[in-house]
Each structure stands twice: as structure tokens, then as C-alpha cells.
């Protein structure tokens, strides 16, 4: 069973940076896709980035492209989300999630971690 734990959220001023971490167990970089999602109060969940399996690359939503960077440390089974030039509209609970045996992320993922709150003040 896959278990995920996101961390690194906090309060930051607009224009600042944060790095989120997602520690994953039971997850395979070769077999599974792992994504970052966020949900702001009163809004639908949004996919922020998706890291495909077998090194297929990373995609980003238009709202974060050029500001956010996802990466991984396979030795630690951890993925990261480096968030720069943060805006108040980036305020949300951020989640990491896994979809097994696939190269793509969908809104319906197989496993979700506990989210971490990011608050960007103006």
C-alpha cells in the first residue's frame, strides 16, 4: 500500500518561495505517476504538476508554469515542489497523490497524502 506525507507548507509573503516535500512509501518511480494537487477554499481541486513513470517527464498547470518546479530524490523516495514567485492565489492545501501503473495523473488518483497548507499573504 502506498503511503504519502506532504510537508513544508507555511505562511509566506507574496513573491516569496517555499519547498514542499512528499515522502512516499510503497511507491515506484518506474511504475507509478505522482502528482501535486491543490485545493483552495471554495474552489475545486486543481492539478499542479504530474511526474510520469519511467522518467516520462513532468507537466505543470498553466497557472504555475515557470514558477513551480517538481523534482525527485529516488534514494529518499521523496518528491519535491519548489514554489517561487508565490502569489496570494497560490494559497491552498497542497497534496501529493499517486496513480499506480500509469504515466499520467488524473483527478481520481489511487492514493492521497495528508495535505499541507500554503498561505501567501499580499
PDB file of C-alpha atoms in Angstrom:
ATOM      1  CA  UNK A   1       0.000   0.000   0.000  1.00  0.00           C
ATOM      2  CA  UNK A   2       1.204   3.472  -0.892  1.00  0.00           C
ATOM      3  CA  UNK A   3       1.547   5.995   1.899  1.00  0.00           C
ATOM      4  CA  UNK A   4       2.257   9.664   1.309  1.00  0.00           C
ATOM      5  CA  UNK A   5       3.098  12.511   3.627  1.00  0.00           C
ATOM      6  CA  UNK A   6       3.353  16.068   2.382  1.00  0.00           C
ATOM      7  CA  UNK A   7       5.152  18.709   4.410  1.00  0.00           C
ATOM      8  CA  UNK A   8       6.763  22.103   4.090  1.00  0.00           C
ATOM      9  CA  UNK A   9       3.763  24.369   3.928  1.00  0.00           C
ATOM     10  CA  UNK A  10       3.556  27.612   5.824  1.00  0.00           C
ATOM     11  CA  UNK A  11       2.952  31.322   5.647  1.00  0.00           C
ATOM     12  CA  UNK A  12       4.936  33.347   3.133  1.00  0.00           C
ATOM     13  CA  UNK A  13       4.678  36.808   1.650  1.00  0.00           C
ATOM     14  CA  UNK A  14       3.828  37.332  -1.986  1.00  0.00           C
ATOM     15  CA  UNK A  15       6.929  36.964  -4.109  1.00  0.00           C
ATOM     16  CA  UNK A  16       8.475  34.509  -1.682  1.00  0.00           C
ATOM     17  CA  UNK A  17       9.339  30.846  -2.010  1.00  0.00           C
ATOM     18  CA  UNK A  18       8.556  27.547  -0.336  1.00  0.00           C
ATOM     19  CA  UNK A  19       9.597  23.973  -0.962  1.00  0.00           C
ATOM     20  CA  UNK A  20       7.139  21.192  -0.319  1.00  0.00           C
ATOM     21  CA  UNK A  21       8.208  17.599   0.245  1.00  0.00           C
ATOM     22  CA  UNK A  22       6.267  14.405  -0.211  1.00  0.00           C
ATOM     23  CA  UNK A  23       7.712  11.289   1.389  1.00  0.00           C
ATOM     24  CA  UNK A  24       6.340   8.191  -0.303  1.00  0.00           C
ATOM     25  CA  UNK A  25       6.406   4.556   0.706  1.00  0.00           C
ATOM     26  CA  UNK A  26       5.143   1.684  -1.395  1.00  0.00           C
ATOM     27  CA  UNK A  27       5.577   3.875  -4.455  1.00  0.00           C
ATOM     28  CA  UNK A  28       7.625   3.082  -7.556  1.00  0.00           C
ATOM     29  CA  UNK A  29       9.095   5.765  -9.822  1.00  0.00           C
ATOM     30  CA  UNK A  30       9.286   3.132 -12.537  1.00  0.00           C
ATOM     31  CA  UNK A  31       5.649   2.095 -12.372  1.00  0.00           C
ATOM     32  CA  UNK A  32       3.636   4.964 -10.942  1.00  0.00           C
ATOM     33  CA  UNK A  33       2.787   8.567 -11.646  1.00  0.00           C
ATOM     34  CA  UNK A  34       2.933  11.059  -8.807  1.00  0.00           C
ATOM     35  CA  UNK A  35       1.354  14.458  -8.825  1.00  0.00           C
ATOM     36  CA  UNK A  36       0.903  17.601  -6.790  1.00  0.00           C
ATOM     37  CA  UNK A  37      -2.601  18.953  -6.394  1.00  0.00           C
ATOM     38  CA  UNK A  38      -4.048  21.865  -4.504  1.00  0.00           C
ATOM     39  CA  UNK A  39      -7.407  22.962  -3.271  1.00  0.00           C
ATOM     40  CA  UNK A  40      -8.208  26.488  -2.237  1.00  0.00           C
ATOM     41  CA  UNK A  41     -11.195  27.297  -0.016  1.00  0.00           C
ATOM     42  CA  UNK A  42     -14.401  27.191  -2.003  1.00  0.00           C
ATOM     43  CA  UNK A  43     -12.652  26.013  -5.154  1.00  0.00           C
ATOM     44  CA  UNK A  44     -12.279  22.723  -6.945  1.00  0.00           C
ATOM     45  CA  UNK A  45      -9.139  20.701  -6.614  1.00  0.00           C
ATOM     46  CA  UNK A  46      -6.532  21.600  -9.222  1.00  0.00           C
ATOM     47  CA  UNK A  47      -3.680  19.520 -10.524  1.00  0.00           C
ATOM     48  CA  UNK A  48      -0.446  21.483 -10.199  1.00  0.00           C
ATOM     49  CA  UNK A  49       2.085  19.053 -11.649  1.00  0.00           C
ATOM     50  CA  UNK A  50       2.442  15.440 -12.665  1.00  0.00           C
ATOM     51  CA  UNK A  51       5.595  13.333 -12.798  1.00  0.00           C
ATOM     52  CA  UNK A  52       5.079  10.415 -15.134  1.00  0.00           C
ATOM     53  CA  UNK A  53       6.534   6.988 -14.586  1.00  0.00           C
ATOM     54  CA  UNK A  54       9.745   5.741 -16.164  1.00  0.00           C
ATOM     55  CA  UNK A  55      11.167   9.237 -16.457  1.00  0.00           C
ATOM     56  CA  UNK A  56       8.468  10.403 -18.835  1.00  0.00           C
ATOM     57  CA  UNK A  57       8.809  13.962 -17.691  1.00  0.00           C
ATOM     58  CA  UNK A  58       6.847  16.465 -15.680  1.00  0.00           C
ATOM     59  CA  UNK A  59       3.948  18.654 -16.715  1.00  0.00           C
ATOM     60  CA  UNK A  60       2.561  21.724 -14.999  1.00  0.00           C
ATOM     61  CA  UNK A  61      -0.663  23.632 -14.946  1.00  0.00           C
ATOM     62  CA  UNK A  62      -0.620  26.936 -16.777  1.00  0.00           C
ATOM     63  CA  UNK A  63      -1.208  28.762 -13.519  1.00  0.00           C
ATOM     64  CA  UNK A  64       2.156  27.647 -12.072  1.00  0.00           C
ATOM     65  CA  UNK A  65       4.278  27.042 -15.162  1.00  0.00           C
ATOM     66  CA  UNK A  66       7.564  28.893 -14.907  1.00  0.00           C
ATOM     67  CA  UNK A  67       7.210  29.437 -11.160  1.00  0.00           C
ATOM     68  CA  UNK A  68       6.931  25.925  -9.727  1.00  0.00           C
ATOM     69  CA  UNK A  69       9.363  23.067 -10.259  1.00  0.00           C
ATOM     70  CA  UNK A  70       8.778  19.453  -9.299  1.00  0.00           C
ATOM     71  CA  UNK A  71      11.709  17.139  -8.676  1.00  0.00           C
ATOM     72  CA  UNK A  72      12.502  13.848  -7.038  1.00  0.00           C
ATOM     73  CA  UNK A  73      15.105  12.080  -4.957  1.00  0.00           C
ATOM     74  CA  UNK A  74      14.763   8.409  -5.745  1.00  0.00           C
ATOM     75  CA  UNK A  75      17.148   7.365  -2.982  1.00  0.00           C
ATOM     76  CA  UNK A  76      14.852   9.010  -0.443  1.00  0.00           C
ATOM     77  CA  UNK A  77      11.634   8.099  -2.277  1.00  0.00           C
ATOM     78  CA  UNK A  78      10.668  11.727  -1.976  1.00  0.00           C
ATOM     79  CA  UNK A  79       9.305  14.256  -4.430  1.00  0.00           C
ATOM     80  CA  UNK A  80       9.519  17.992  -4.051  1.00  0.00           C
ATOM     81  CA  UNK A  81       7.664  21.039  -5.273  1.00  0.00           C
ATOM     82  CA  UNK A  82       9.774  24.178  -5.376  1.00  0.00           C
ATOM     83  CA  UNK A  83       7.437  27.156  -5.467  1.00  0.00           C
ATOM     84  CA  UNK A  84       8.813  30.561  -6.397  1.00  0.00           C
ATOM     85  CA  UNK A  85       7.257  33.948  -7.017  1.00  0.00           C
ATOM     86  CA  UNK A  86       4.303  32.934  -4.915  1.00  0.00           C
ATOM     87  CA  UNK A  87       1.048  34.819  -5.303  1.00  0.00           C
ATOM     88  CA  UNK A  88      -1.925  35.121  -2.935  1.00  0.00           C
ATOM     89  CA  UNK A  89      -3.922  32.984  -5.356  1.00  0.00           C
ATOM     90  CA  UNK A  90      -1.496  30.116  -4.680  1.00  0.00           C
ATOM     91  CA  UNK A  91      -2.964  29.867  -1.186  1.00  0.00           C
ATOM     92  CA  UNK A  92      -4.345  26.351  -0.822  1.00  0.00           C
ATOM     93  CA  UNK A  93      -3.891  22.986   0.799  1.00  0.00           C
ATOM     94  CA  UNK A  94      -1.365  21.102  -1.276  1.00  0.00           C
ATOM     95  CA  UNK A  95      -1.498  17.333  -1.660  1.00  0.00           C
ATOM     96  CA  UNK A  96       0.684  14.733  -3.278  1.00  0.00           C
ATOM     97  CA  UNK A  97      -1.046  11.776  -4.863  1.00  0.00           C
ATOM     98  CA  UNK A  98      -0.136   8.594  -6.705  1.00  0.00           C
ATOM     99  CA  UNK A  99      -1.759   6.767  -9.586  1.00  0.00           C
ATOM    100  CA  UNK A 100      -0.291   3.315  -9.969  1.00  0.00           C
ATOM    101  CA  UNK A 101       0.979   1.622 -13.114  1.00  0.00           C
ATOM    102  CA  UNK A 102       0.468   4.602 -15.356  1.00  0.00           C
ATOM    103  CA  UNK A 103       2.306   7.563 -16.815  1.00  0.00           C
ATOM    104  CA  UNK A 104      -0.480  10.080 -16.292  1.00  0.00           C
ATOM    105  CA  UNK A 105      -2.220  11.838 -13.428  1.00  0.00           C
ATOM    106  CA  UNK A 106      -5.960  12.148 -13.270  1.00  0.00           C
ATOM    107  CA  UNK A 107      -8.296  13.887 -10.863  1.00  0.00           C
ATOM    108  CA  UNK A 108      -9.061  10.450  -9.485  1.00  0.00           C
ATOM    109  CA  UNK A 109      -5.763   9.193  -8.146  1.00  0.00           C
ATOM    110  CA  UNK A 110      -5.254   5.931  -6.297  1.00  0.00           C
ATOM    111  CA  UNK A 111      -3.628   7.287  -3.129  1.00  0.00           C
ATOM    112  CA  UNK A 112      -3.634  10.688  -1.493  1.00  0.00           C
ATOM    113  CA  UNK A 113      -1.398  12.077   1.193  1.00  0.00           C
ATOM    114  CA  UNK A 114      -2.356  14.371   4.007  1.00  0.00           C
ATOM    115  CA  UNK A 115      -2.132  17.892   2.681  1.00  0.00           C
ATOM    116  CA  UNK A 116      -0.007  20.781   3.784  1.00  0.00           C
ATOM    117  CA  UNK A 117      -1.344  24.333   3.933  1.00  0.00           C
ATOM    118  CA  UNK A 118       0.350  27.095   1.996  1.00  0.00           C
ATOM    119  CA  UNK A 119      -0.752  30.630   2.756  1.00  0.00           C
ATOM    120  CA  UNK A 120       0.555  33.524   0.694  1.00  0.00           C
ATOM    121  CA  UNK A 121      -0.062  36.955   2.111  1.00  0.00           C
ATOM    122  CA  UNK A 122      -0.296  40.053  -0.051  1.00  0.00           C
TER     123      UNK A 122
END
